[in-house]
Coordinates of C-alpha atoms in Angstrom, one line a residue:
Chain A
M1 CA -16.7 -106.6 30.2
Q2 CA -20.2 -105.6 28.2
V3 CA -21.1 -102.0 27.2
I4 CA -24.9 -100.7 28.2
K5 CA -26.0 -99.0 25.3
S6 CA -28.9 -95.9 25.8
S7 CA -31.0 -97.9 24.1
G8 CA -30.8 -100.3 27.4
A9 CA -29.1 -103.7 25.2
L10 CA -25.9 -104.5 26.2
E11 CA -22.8 -105.1 24.1
K12 CA -19.2 -106.2 24.4
F13 CA -17.2 -103.7 24.7
D14 CA -15.0 -103.0 21.7
H15 CA -12.0 -101.7 22.3
K16 CA -11.3 -100.3 18.4
K17 CA -14.4 -98.8 18.3
I18 CA -13.2 -96.1 20.8
Y19 CA -9.9 -96.5 18.9
N20 CA -11.5 -95.6 15.9
T21 CA -13.9 -92.4 16.8
I22 CA -11.0 -91.3 18.5
R23 CA -8.7 -91.4 15.9
A24 CA -12.0 -89.9 13.5
A25 CA -12.5 -87.0 15.9
G26 CA -8.5 -86.5 15.0
G27 CA -6.6 -87.6 17.7
S28 CA -3.0 -88.8 17.7
K29 CA -2.5 -92.6 17.6
K30 CA -0.5 -92.3 21.0
L31 CA -4.1 -90.6 23.1
A32 CA -6.1 -93.1 21.3
G33 CA -4.3 -95.6 22.1
S34 CA -3.6 -94.9 25.7
A35 CA -7.5 -93.7 26.1
T36 CA -8.6 -97.0 25.1
K37 CA -6.1 -98.9 27.9
E38 CA -6.9 -96.5 29.9
I39 CA -10.7 -97.4 29.9
K40 CA -10.3 -101.3 30.9
K41 CA -8.1 -100.4 33.5
K42 CA -10.3 -98.4 34.9
F43 CA -13.6 -99.9 34.2
K44 CA -13.3 -103.5 35.2
K45 CA -17.6 -104.8 35.5
N46 CA -20.2 -103.4 32.9
V47 CA -20.3 -100.4 32.3
S48 CA -22.6 -97.5 30.9
T49 CA -22.0 -95.7 27.4
E50 CA -22.5 -92.6 29.3
E51 CA -20.0 -93.0 31.7
I52 CA -17.7 -93.6 29.3
L53 CA -18.3 -91.1 27.4
K54 CA -17.9 -88.9 30.7
F55 CA -14.8 -90.0 31.3
L56 CA -13.4 -89.5 27.4
L57 CA -14.4 -86.1 27.9
K58 CA -12.2 -84.6 30.7
Y59 CA -9.1 -87.4 29.0
L60 CA -8.9 -85.8 26.1
N61 CA -9.3 -82.5 26.7
S62 CA -5.4 -83.1 26.4
E63 CA -5.7 -83.1 22.6
P64 CA -6.9 -79.5 21.3
G65 CA -10.6 -80.2 20.2
V66 CA -10.8 -83.7 20.2
S67 CA -12.9 -83.9 22.9
Q68 CA -15.7 -82.1 21.9
R69 CA -15.5 -83.5 18.4
Y70 CA -15.7 -87.1 19.6
N71 CA -18.5 -85.3 21.4
L72 CA -21.1 -84.8 18.0
K73 CA -23.1 -87.5 17.7
R74 CA -24.5 -85.8 21.1
A75 CA -23.8 -82.0 20.0
I76 CA -26.0 -83.1 16.9
M77 CA -29.4 -85.0 19.1
A78 CA -28.5 -80.8 20.8
L79 CA -29.7 -79.5 18.0
G80 CA -33.7 -80.0 18.5
P81 CA -36.0 -80.7 19.5
S82 CA -38.2 -79.1 16.6
G83 CA -35.7 -80.7 13.8
F84 CA -35.7 -77.9 12.2
P85 CA -32.1 -76.7 12.6
F86 CA -31.0 -80.0 11.6
E87 CA -32.5 -80.1 8.0
K88 CA -30.9 -77.2 8.1
F89 CA -27.4 -77.7 8.9
F90 CA -27.5 -80.7 6.4
A91 CA -27.8 -78.6 4.1
R92 CA -24.7 -76.3 4.6
V93 CA -23.1 -79.2 5.5
L94 CA -23.6 -80.3 1.9
E95 CA -23.2 -76.8 0.8
Y96 CA -19.2 -76.8 2.3
Y97 CA -19.3 -80.1 -0.3
G98 CA -20.6 -77.9 -3.7
Y99 CA -24.1 -78.4 -3.7
K100 CA -26.7 -76.0 -4.1
T101 CA -30.2 -76.5 -2.0
S102 CA -33.2 -75.2 -0.6
V103 CA -34.9 -75.5 2.7
G104 CA -38.3 -76.3 4.1
N105 CA -39.7 -76.7 0.1
K106 CA -43.1 -76.7 -0.7
L107 CA -44.2 -78.5 -3.6
K108 CA -47.0 -79.5 -5.3
G109 CA -47.1 -83.4 -5.9
K110 CA -50.1 -85.0 -8.4
R111 CA -53.0 -84.6 -5.5
I112 CA -51.4 -82.4 -2.0
I113 CA -48.6 -80.4 -1.6
H114 CA -45.9 -82.1 0.2
E115 CA -43.0 -80.5 1.7
V116 CA -40.0 -81.8 1.3
D117 CA -37.2 -80.6 4.0
V118 CA -33.9 -80.3 1.8
V119 CA -33.8 -79.8 -2.2
A120 CA -30.0 -80.0 -3.4
E121 CA -28.5 -80.0 -6.8
K122 CA -25.1 -81.2 -7.4
D123 CA -25.1 -82.8 -11.2
K124 CA -28.4 -85.0 -10.3
K125 CA -31.0 -83.4 -8.0
W126 CA -32.0 -85.4 -4.6
M127 CA -34.9 -84.1 -2.7
I128 CA -33.6 -84.8 0.9
E129 CA -36.1 -86.0 3.9
C130 CA -34.2 -85.6 7.2
K131 CA -35.9 -88.0 9.8
Y132 CA -34.3 -86.6 13.3
H133 CA -34.3 -88.2 16.8
N134 CA -33.1 -86.6 19.6
E135 CA -33.1 -89.0 22.2
H136 CA -29.9 -91.5 22.2
G137 CA -30.7 -95.6 21.2
T138 CA -33.6 -94.4 18.5
I139 CA -33.1 -96.1 15.1
T140 CA -35.2 -95.1 11.8
K141 CA -36.7 -98.0 11.3
L142 CA -38.7 -98.7 7.6
H143 CA -41.7 -96.5 7.4
P144 CA -39.3 -93.3 6.5
A145 CA -38.2 -95.4 3.7
L146 CA -41.6 -95.8 2.7
Y147 CA -42.6 -92.0 2.8
T148 CA -39.7 -90.6 0.9
Y149 CA -40.1 -92.9 -1.6
A150 CA -43.3 -92.7 -1.7
R151 CA -43.3 -89.4 -1.5
F152 CA -40.5 -89.4 -4.9
L153 CA -42.9 -91.0 -6.9
D154 CA -46.1 -88.1 -6.1
L155 CA -43.4 -85.4 -6.5
E156 CA -43.1 -87.3 -10.7
S157 CA -43.4 -83.8 -12.1
Y158 CA -40.0 -82.2 -10.7
H159 CA -37.6 -84.2 -12.0
F160 CA -36.7 -85.1 -9.0
N161 CA -33.1 -88.2 -9.9
S162 CA -33.6 -89.2 -7.0
P163 CA -34.7 -89.2 -3.3
W164 CA -32.9 -89.3 -0.3
L165 CA -32.9 -90.1 2.9
V166 CA -30.7 -88.9 5.5
T167 CA -30.9 -89.1 9.9
N168 CA -28.3 -89.0 12.6
T169 CA -29.2 -92.4 13.5
R170 CA -28.8 -95.6 12.8
C171 CA -31.1 -96.4 10.6
S172 CA -32.2 -100.5 10.4
G173 CA -31.1 -103.5 8.2
D174 CA -33.9 -103.5 6.5
A175 CA -34.9 -99.7 5.5
I176 CA -31.6 -99.6 3.9
N177 CA -32.1 -102.6 1.7
Y178 CA -35.5 -102.1 0.8
A179 CA -33.7 -98.5 0.1
K180 CA -31.1 -100.3 -2.5
G181 CA -33.5 -102.2 -4.2
V182 CA -35.9 -98.8 -4.7
G183 CA -33.1 -96.6 -5.5
L184 CA -33.3 -94.7 -2.3
R185 CA -30.3 -93.1 -1.1
V186 CA -29.6 -93.6 2.3
T187 CA -27.3 -91.2 4.8
S188 CA -27.6 -92.0 8.3
W189 CA -24.6 -92.3 11.4
S190 CA -22.7 -94.1 10.2
F191 CA -23.8 -95.5 6.6
P192 CA -22.2 -95.8 4.3
N193 CA -18.9 -96.4 5.5
K194 CA -16.0 -93.1 5.1
E195 CA -19.5 -91.3 3.3
S196 CA -21.9 -91.8 6.6
L197 CA -23.1 -87.9 8.3
Q198 CA -20.4 -88.3 10.6
D199 CA -18.0 -89.3 7.8
L200 CA -19.5 -85.4 6.0
I201 CA -19.1 -83.9 8.8
H202 CA -15.0 -85.1 10.3
K203 CA -14.2 -84.7 6.0
K204 CA -14.2 -81.4 6.3
S205 CA -15.1 -79.9 9.9
V206 CA -18.6 -78.3 9.3
F207 CA -19.7 -79.4 13.0
P208 CA -22.5 -78.0 14.1
I209 CA -22.2 -74.7 16.2
T210 CA -23.4 -77.1 19.3
I211 CA -20.7 -79.2 19.3
L212 CA -18.8 -76.2 21.1
T213 CA -18.8 -76.8 25.3
S214 CA -18.0 -72.7 26.7
V215 CA -21.0 -71.9 24.1
K216 CA -24.3 -72.0 26.5
N217 CA -28.2 -72.3 24.9
E218 CA -29.3 -69.0 24.6
E219 CA -26.3 -68.6 22.9
V220 CA -26.9 -71.0 20.6
N221 CA -30.2 -69.9 20.3
K222 CA -28.8 -66.4 18.7
F223 CA -26.7 -67.5 16.4
Y224 CA -29.8 -69.8 15.1
E225 CA -31.5 -66.7 14.9
A226 CA -28.9 -65.1 13.2
N227 CA -28.6 -67.8 10.5
L228 CA -25.9 -69.5 12.2
I229 CA -25.7 -72.9 13.0
V230 CA -22.0 -74.2 11.6
A231 CA -19.2 -73.7 13.6
K232 CA -17.0 -72.7 11.1
D233 CA -19.4 -70.3 9.6
L234 CA -17.7 -68.2 13.2
L235 CA -14.7 -68.0 10.9
N236 CA -15.6 -66.2 7.8
I237 CA -17.0 -63.2 9.9
S238 CA -15.6 -60.1 11.9
S239 CA -15.6 -60.7 15.5
R240 CA -17.6 -57.3 15.3
E241 CA -19.5 -58.3 12.6
L242 CA -20.8 -61.5 14.1
S243 CA -21.4 -59.5 17.3
R244 CA -23.9 -57.2 15.6
R245 CA -26.0 -60.7 13.6
A246 CA -25.6 -62.5 17.0
K247 CA -26.2 -60.0 19.4
I248 CA -23.8 -61.3 21.7
D249 CA -20.5 -59.2 23.2
E250 CA -17.9 -59.0 21.4
K251 CA -15.1 -59.6 23.9
R252 CA -17.1 -63.2 24.1
I253 CA -17.5 -63.6 20.4
I254 CA -13.7 -63.7 20.3
K255 CA -13.5 -65.9 22.5
I256 CA -16.1 -68.7 21.8
I257 CA -14.4 -68.4 18.4
E258 CA -11.0 -68.8 20.3
E259 CA -12.7 -72.8 20.8
V260 CA -13.7 -72.7 17.4
R261 CA -10.6 -73.2 15.4
E262 CA -9.5 -75.0 18.4
V263 CA -12.4 -77.2 17.4
C264 CA -11.6 -77.1 13.7
G265 CA -7.9 -77.5 14.0
K266 CA -7.2 -73.2 12.4
Chain B
M1 CA -72.1 -73.1 23.3
Q2 CA -68.9 -74.6 22.9
V3 CA -67.2 -77.7 23.1
I4 CA -63.5 -78.5 24.0
K5 CA -62.4 -82.3 22.3
S6 CA -59.5 -84.3 23.9
S7 CA -57.3 -82.5 21.8
G8 CA -57.8 -79.4 22.9
A9 CA -59.1 -77.6 20.1
L10 CA -62.6 -75.9 20.5
E11 CA -65.3 -76.8 18.5
K12 CA -69.5 -75.5 17.6
F13 CA -71.7 -77.3 19.9
D14 CA -73.7 -79.1 17.2
H15 CA -76.0 -80.5 18.7
K16 CA -77.0 -82.0 15.2
K17 CA -74.0 -84.4 15.7
I18 CA -75.3 -85.4 18.5
Y19 CA -78.7 -86.2 17.4
N20 CA -77.5 -88.8 14.5
T21 CA -74.7 -90.7 16.9
I22 CA -77.4 -91.6 19.0
R23 CA -79.8 -92.2 16.1
A24 CA -76.3 -94.4 15.0
A25 CA -76.3 -95.9 17.9
G26 CA -80.4 -97.2 17.6
G27 CA -81.5 -94.6 20.3
S28 CA -85.2 -93.9 19.4
K29 CA -86.2 -90.1 17.3
K30 CA -87.9 -89.9 20.8
L31 CA -84.5 -90.5 23.1
A32 CA -82.3 -88.7 20.5
G33 CA -84.3 -85.6 20.8
S34 CA -84.6 -84.8 24.5
A35 CA -81.1 -86.1 25.3
T36 CA -80.1 -83.1 23.2
K37 CA -82.4 -80.5 24.3
E38 CA -81.1 -81.9 28.0
I39 CA -77.7 -80.7 27.2
K40 CA -78.3 -77.5 25.6
K41 CA -80.1 -76.4 29.0
K42 CA -77.7 -78.5 31.3
F43 CA -74.6 -76.9 29.6
K44 CA -74.7 -73.3 29.2
K45 CA -70.8 -72.1 29.0
N46 CA -68.4 -73.6 27.2
V47 CA -68.1 -77.9 28.6
S48 CA -65.6 -80.5 27.2
T49 CA -66.7 -83.9 25.0
E50 CA -65.4 -85.6 29.1
E51 CA -68.2 -84.2 30.3
I52 CA -71.1 -84.4 27.8
L53 CA -70.4 -88.2 27.0
K54 CA -71.0 -88.8 30.5
F55 CA -74.2 -87.1 31.0
L56 CA -75.0 -89.0 27.9
L57 CA -74.1 -93.3 28.8
K58 CA -76.4 -92.1 31.4
Y59 CA -78.9 -90.7 30.1
L60 CA -78.9 -93.0 27.4
N61 CA -79.8 -96.6 29.2
S62 CA -83.0 -95.4 29.4
E63 CA -83.4 -97.9 25.7
P64 CA -81.1 -101.1 26.1
G65 CA -77.6 -101.1 24.8
V66 CA -77.4 -97.8 23.1
S67 CA -75.3 -96.2 26.2
Q68 CA -73.3 -98.9 24.7
R69 CA -72.5 -98.5 20.9
Y70 CA -72.7 -95.0 21.5
N71 CA -69.8 -95.3 23.2
L72 CA -68.8 -97.9 20.7
K73 CA -65.2 -95.0 19.7
R74 CA -63.6 -95.4 22.8
A75 CA -64.3 -99.5 23.2
I76 CA -62.3 -99.5 20.3
M77 CA -59.5 -96.9 21.7
A78 CA -59.4 -100.0 25.0
L79 CA -58.8 -102.7 22.8
G80 CA -54.6 -101.6 22.7
P81 CA -52.8 -100.8 24.0
S82 CA -50.3 -103.2 21.0
G83 CA -52.9 -102.2 18.2
F84 CA -52.7 -106.4 16.9
P85 CA -56.0 -107.0 18.3
F86 CA -57.1 -104.5 16.0
E87 CA -56.5 -106.2 12.8
K88 CA -57.7 -109.2 14.5
F89 CA -61.3 -107.1 15.4
F90 CA -61.0 -105.5 10.9
A91 CA -60.0 -108.6 9.9
R92 CA -63.5 -110.4 12.0
V93 CA -66.0 -107.6 11.2
L94 CA -64.5 -107.7 6.9
E95 CA -65.4 -111.8 7.5
Y96 CA -69.4 -110.6 8.8
Y97 CA -69.4 -108.6 5.3
G98 CA -68.3 -111.9 3.2
Y99 CA -64.4 -111.5 3.0
K100 CA -61.5 -113.9 3.3
T101 CA -59.3 -112.7 5.7
S102 CA -55.7 -113.3 6.9
V103 CA -53.5 -111.3 10.6
G104 CA -49.9 -111.0 10.4
N105 CA -49.3 -111.7 7.7
K106 CA -45.3 -111.4 6.3
L107 CA -44.6 -111.5 2.7
K108 CA -41.4 -110.9 0.4
G109 CA -41.4 -107.9 -1.0
K110 CA -38.2 -106.9 -3.7
R111 CA -35.4 -106.7 -0.8
I112 CA -37.4 -107.4 2.1
I113 CA -39.8 -109.0 3.9
H114 CA -43.4 -106.8 5.2
E115 CA -45.3 -107.3 7.7
V116 CA -49.0 -106.8 6.2
D117 CA -51.1 -106.8 9.0
V118 CA -54.5 -108.3 6.9
V119 CA -55.1 -109.6 3.3
A120 CA -58.5 -109.9 2.7
E121 CA -60.4 -111.4 -0.5
K122 CA -63.6 -110.7 -1.8
D123 CA -63.8 -109.7 -5.3
K124 CA -60.6 -107.9 -5.0
K125 CA -57.3 -109.0 -3.4
W126 CA -56.4 -106.5 -0.4
M127 CA -53.2 -105.3 1.0
I128 CA -54.5 -103.9 4.6
E129 CA -53.0 -101.7 6.6
C130 CA -54.6 -100.9 10.3
K131 CA -53.4 -97.7 11.4
Y132 CA -54.4 -97.7 15.4
H133 CA -54.5 -95.3 17.9
N134 CA -55.8 -95.2 21.8
E135 CA -55.0 -91.8 22.3
H136 CA -58.1 -89.5 21.7
G137 CA -57.8 -86.3 19.7
T138 CA -54.8 -88.0 17.7
I139 CA -55.4 -87.5 13.9
T140 CA -53.8 -90.0 11.2
K141 CA -51.5 -88.0 8.9
L142 CA -50.0 -88.6 5.9
H143 CA -47.2 -90.9 6.4
P144 CA -49.1 -93.5 7.3
A145 CA -50.9 -92.8 3.7
L146 CA -47.4 -92.9 1.3
Y147 CA -45.4 -95.5 3.3
T148 CA -48.9 -98.0 3.2
Y149 CA -48.6 -97.1 -1.0
A150 CA -45.6 -97.6 -1.6
R151 CA -45.2 -101.0 0.2
F152 CA -47.6 -102.3 -2.3
L153 CA -45.4 -101.4 -4.6
D154 CA -42.7 -103.3 -3.1
L155 CA -45.2 -106.5 -2.9
E156 CA -46.0 -105.7 -6.4
S157 CA -45.4 -110.3 -6.7
Y158 CA -48.4 -110.8 -4.5
H159 CA -50.7 -108.8 -6.9
F160 CA -53.0 -107.3 -4.6
N161 CA -55.6 -105.4 -6.8
S162 CA -55.0 -102.1 -4.4
P163 CA -53.8 -101.4 -0.9
W164 CA -56.4 -100.5 2.2
L165 CA -55.3 -98.0 5.5
V166 CA -57.8 -98.0 8.3
T167 CA -57.6 -96.2 11.8
N168 CA -59.8 -95.8 14.1
T169 CA -59.4 -92.1 14.4
R170 CA -59.2 -89.3 12.1
C171 CA -57.9 -88.8 8.8
S172 CA -55.8 -85.8 7.3
G173 CA -57.7 -84.0 4.5
D174 CA -54.3 -84.9 2.9
A175 CA -53.6 -88.6 3.4
I176 CA -57.5 -88.5 2.1
N177 CA -56.3 -86.5 -0.2
Y178 CA -53.8 -88.6 -1.3
A179 CA -54.8 -92.1 -1.7
K180 CA -57.5 -91.2 -4.0
G181 CA -54.3 -89.7 -5.6
V182 CA -53.1 -93.3 -6.3
G183 CA -56.1 -95.3 -5.4
L184 CA -55.5 -96.1 -2.1
R185 CA -58.5 -97.3 -0.1
V186 CA -59.3 -95.3 3.2
T187 CA -61.6 -96.7 5.9
S188 CA -61.6 -93.8 8.7
W189 CA -63.6 -93.6 11.8
S190 CA -66.3 -91.6 10.3
F191 CA -64.9 -91.4 6.4
P192 CA -65.6 -92.5 3.6
N193 CA -69.3 -91.6 4.4
K194 CA -72.0 -94.2 5.2
E195 CA -69.0 -96.8 4.8
S196 CA -67.2 -95.5 7.7
L197 CA -66.2 -97.5 10.6
Q198 CA -68.0 -96.9 12.5
D199 CA -70.5 -97.7 9.9
L200 CA -69.5 -101.2 8.4
I201 CA -69.1 -101.9 12.5
H202 CA -73.0 -100.6 12.9
K203 CA -74.7 -102.3 10.2
K204 CA -73.8 -105.5 10.9
S205 CA -73.6 -104.9 14.8
V206 CA -69.8 -106.1 15.1
F207 CA -68.9 -104.6 17.9
P208 CA -65.9 -105.2 19.6
I209 CA -66.0 -106.9 23.3
T210 CA -65.0 -103.6 25.4
I211 CA -68.3 -102.1 24.4
L212 CA -69.3 -104.6 27.3
T213 CA -69.4 -102.4 30.1
S214 CA -69.8 -105.5 33.0
V215 CA -66.8 -107.2 31.3
K216 CA -64.1 -106.4 33.4
N217 CA -60.6 -106.1 31.9
E218 CA -59.4 -109.6 33.0
E219 CA -62.2 -110.6 31.7
V220 CA -61.5 -109.1 28.3
N221 CA -58.5 -111.0 28.3
K222 CA -59.3 -113.7 29.0
F223 CA -61.2 -113.1 25.5
Y224 CA -58.8 -112.8 23.7
E225 CA -56.3 -115.3 24.8
A226 CA -59.7 -117.2 23.6
N227 CA -59.5 -115.6 20.5
L228 CA -63.4 -114.3 21.0
I229 CA -62.9 -110.5 20.0
V230 CA -66.1 -109.6 18.7
A231 CA -69.0 -109.4 21.5
K232 CA -72.2 -110.8 19.0
D233 CA -69.4 -114.3 18.5
L234 CA -70.6 -114.9 21.5
L235 CA -73.6 -115.6 20.5
N236 CA -72.2 -118.7 18.3
I237 CA -71.2 -120.8 21.4
S238 CA -73.0 -122.1 23.9
S239 CA -72.9 -121.2 27.1
R240 CA -71.1 -124.5 28.6
E241 CA -68.3 -124.3 25.7
L242 CA -67.6 -120.9 26.3
S243 CA -67.1 -120.8 30.5
R244 CA -64.4 -123.7 29.2
R245 CA -62.6 -121.7 27.0
A246 CA -62.7 -118.6 28.7
K247 CA -61.5 -119.9 31.2
I248 CA -64.5 -118.1 33.2
D249 CA -66.9 -119.5 35.7
E250 CA -70.6 -120.6 33.7
K251 CA -73.0 -118.5 35.8
R252 CA -71.1 -114.8 35.1
I253 CA -70.4 -115.8 31.4
I254 CA -74.4 -115.9 31.2
K255 CA -74.4 -112.9 32.5
I256 CA -72.1 -111.4 30.0
I257 CA -74.6 -113.0 27.2
E258 CA -77.2 -111.1 27.6
E259 CA -75.6 -107.9 28.2
V260 CA -74.1 -109.0 24.2
R261 CA -77.8 -110.0 23.4
E262 CA -78.9 -105.8 24.8
V263 CA -76.4 -104.3 23.0
C264 CA -76.4 -106.6 19.7
G265 CA -80.3 -105.9 19.4
K266 CA -80.6 -109.8 20.3

């Protein structure tokens, strides 16, 4: 059996990958095992990742929050389309790891002013370029790695310790090899092992609010306007205050908070 | 009167610019003067660059070759869509200026292999990145300047004297300022003064074959396949040999050569 990826490419069906992703999304071994078995039984011929996902999102519902967390990649794709929220989102993720961050900086290079997506400090000072794609099947290739490094060089006077390229998609092998050579840190959807974007998000349950299936687009926008982008952050604010800030009815807010608890396992 | 550019932006009608472009295309002072007067008379309200062009291409026909040469920008946009012919075309332009060139090079950087569009040598050794756009109204912004420079640094072992960014569109001010700061040579559609892409082409009449109005797309492709991309090059080959190489009937070739002479003023 082969899987048709969103890029159109065919790939051998890898039940281990699905098993691991369900486990990463907090599903029990039992659930992960039965889900992969079901897929093998249900789909005999080639099948699109889209169809597998549709099946899984229903199937995983039997354990609270697993389905949503399994859908993390799409939740992040839903942050766009401008890309600005991804920078804000990633900065917030870093804050959960003890970094001090600032977003949307304009810094003077030797000749021109550069827009630096995120400046982050923790022991070291990082110049972060966020490369956001909201189309499935896109890859971050060599160019962003090259221009991130050139920008870092041009901002010498700010004494950044290192540049850092963050992306919500896969990074090409060329980009990663180049980055290693020049000391550019790379965080992509699944690289590096144990510290990839998905790892960073899962480890501290720093999910974007777009992961909440009951929340509609217009509500997402209201949360953005109230500067709320991480689902977990809603748990630190009273429902009354949240209702006031996001301009959403308090009863509805209470419902939303329930889903947040389910997803974050609290 | 304002002009609606292909980007959608409005710009004050500048009769001097049109006058100068006609002169650069080899039109007489008389023709340039009467054409601009006619435009002012004919168009009273806002008008698109498209409409002005349509009018001019007919009007300029009264002097042989002027109309085609005036249309140079579009002829280059017609080189695409892959962009590869633009690299080949620019390399051929450089050869008319005494450069030795090679196209589509794969060079080993510190960690990865880079594709370098053109390597050119004349006194100095240049690493050339061609940034080709085939949509009107596009600008080459900062990123290509940044990544061209980073690539140059990574290819240190080849001892290039300088990187060089060539584009068939306008270059943003940021890109040009950055380039100045790091010693990156830039050639864009109209920069630098007297050595812009259009200047380089006009000075030696190194027009692409897409400038010939009588030549159809399928014939253009046949010339490409015969590795012919500069109209003037057709003049150095006998019509029989050309017919054989490009697989186009000799009578037709003779007609085409007539138009080449008209455009190149020979």
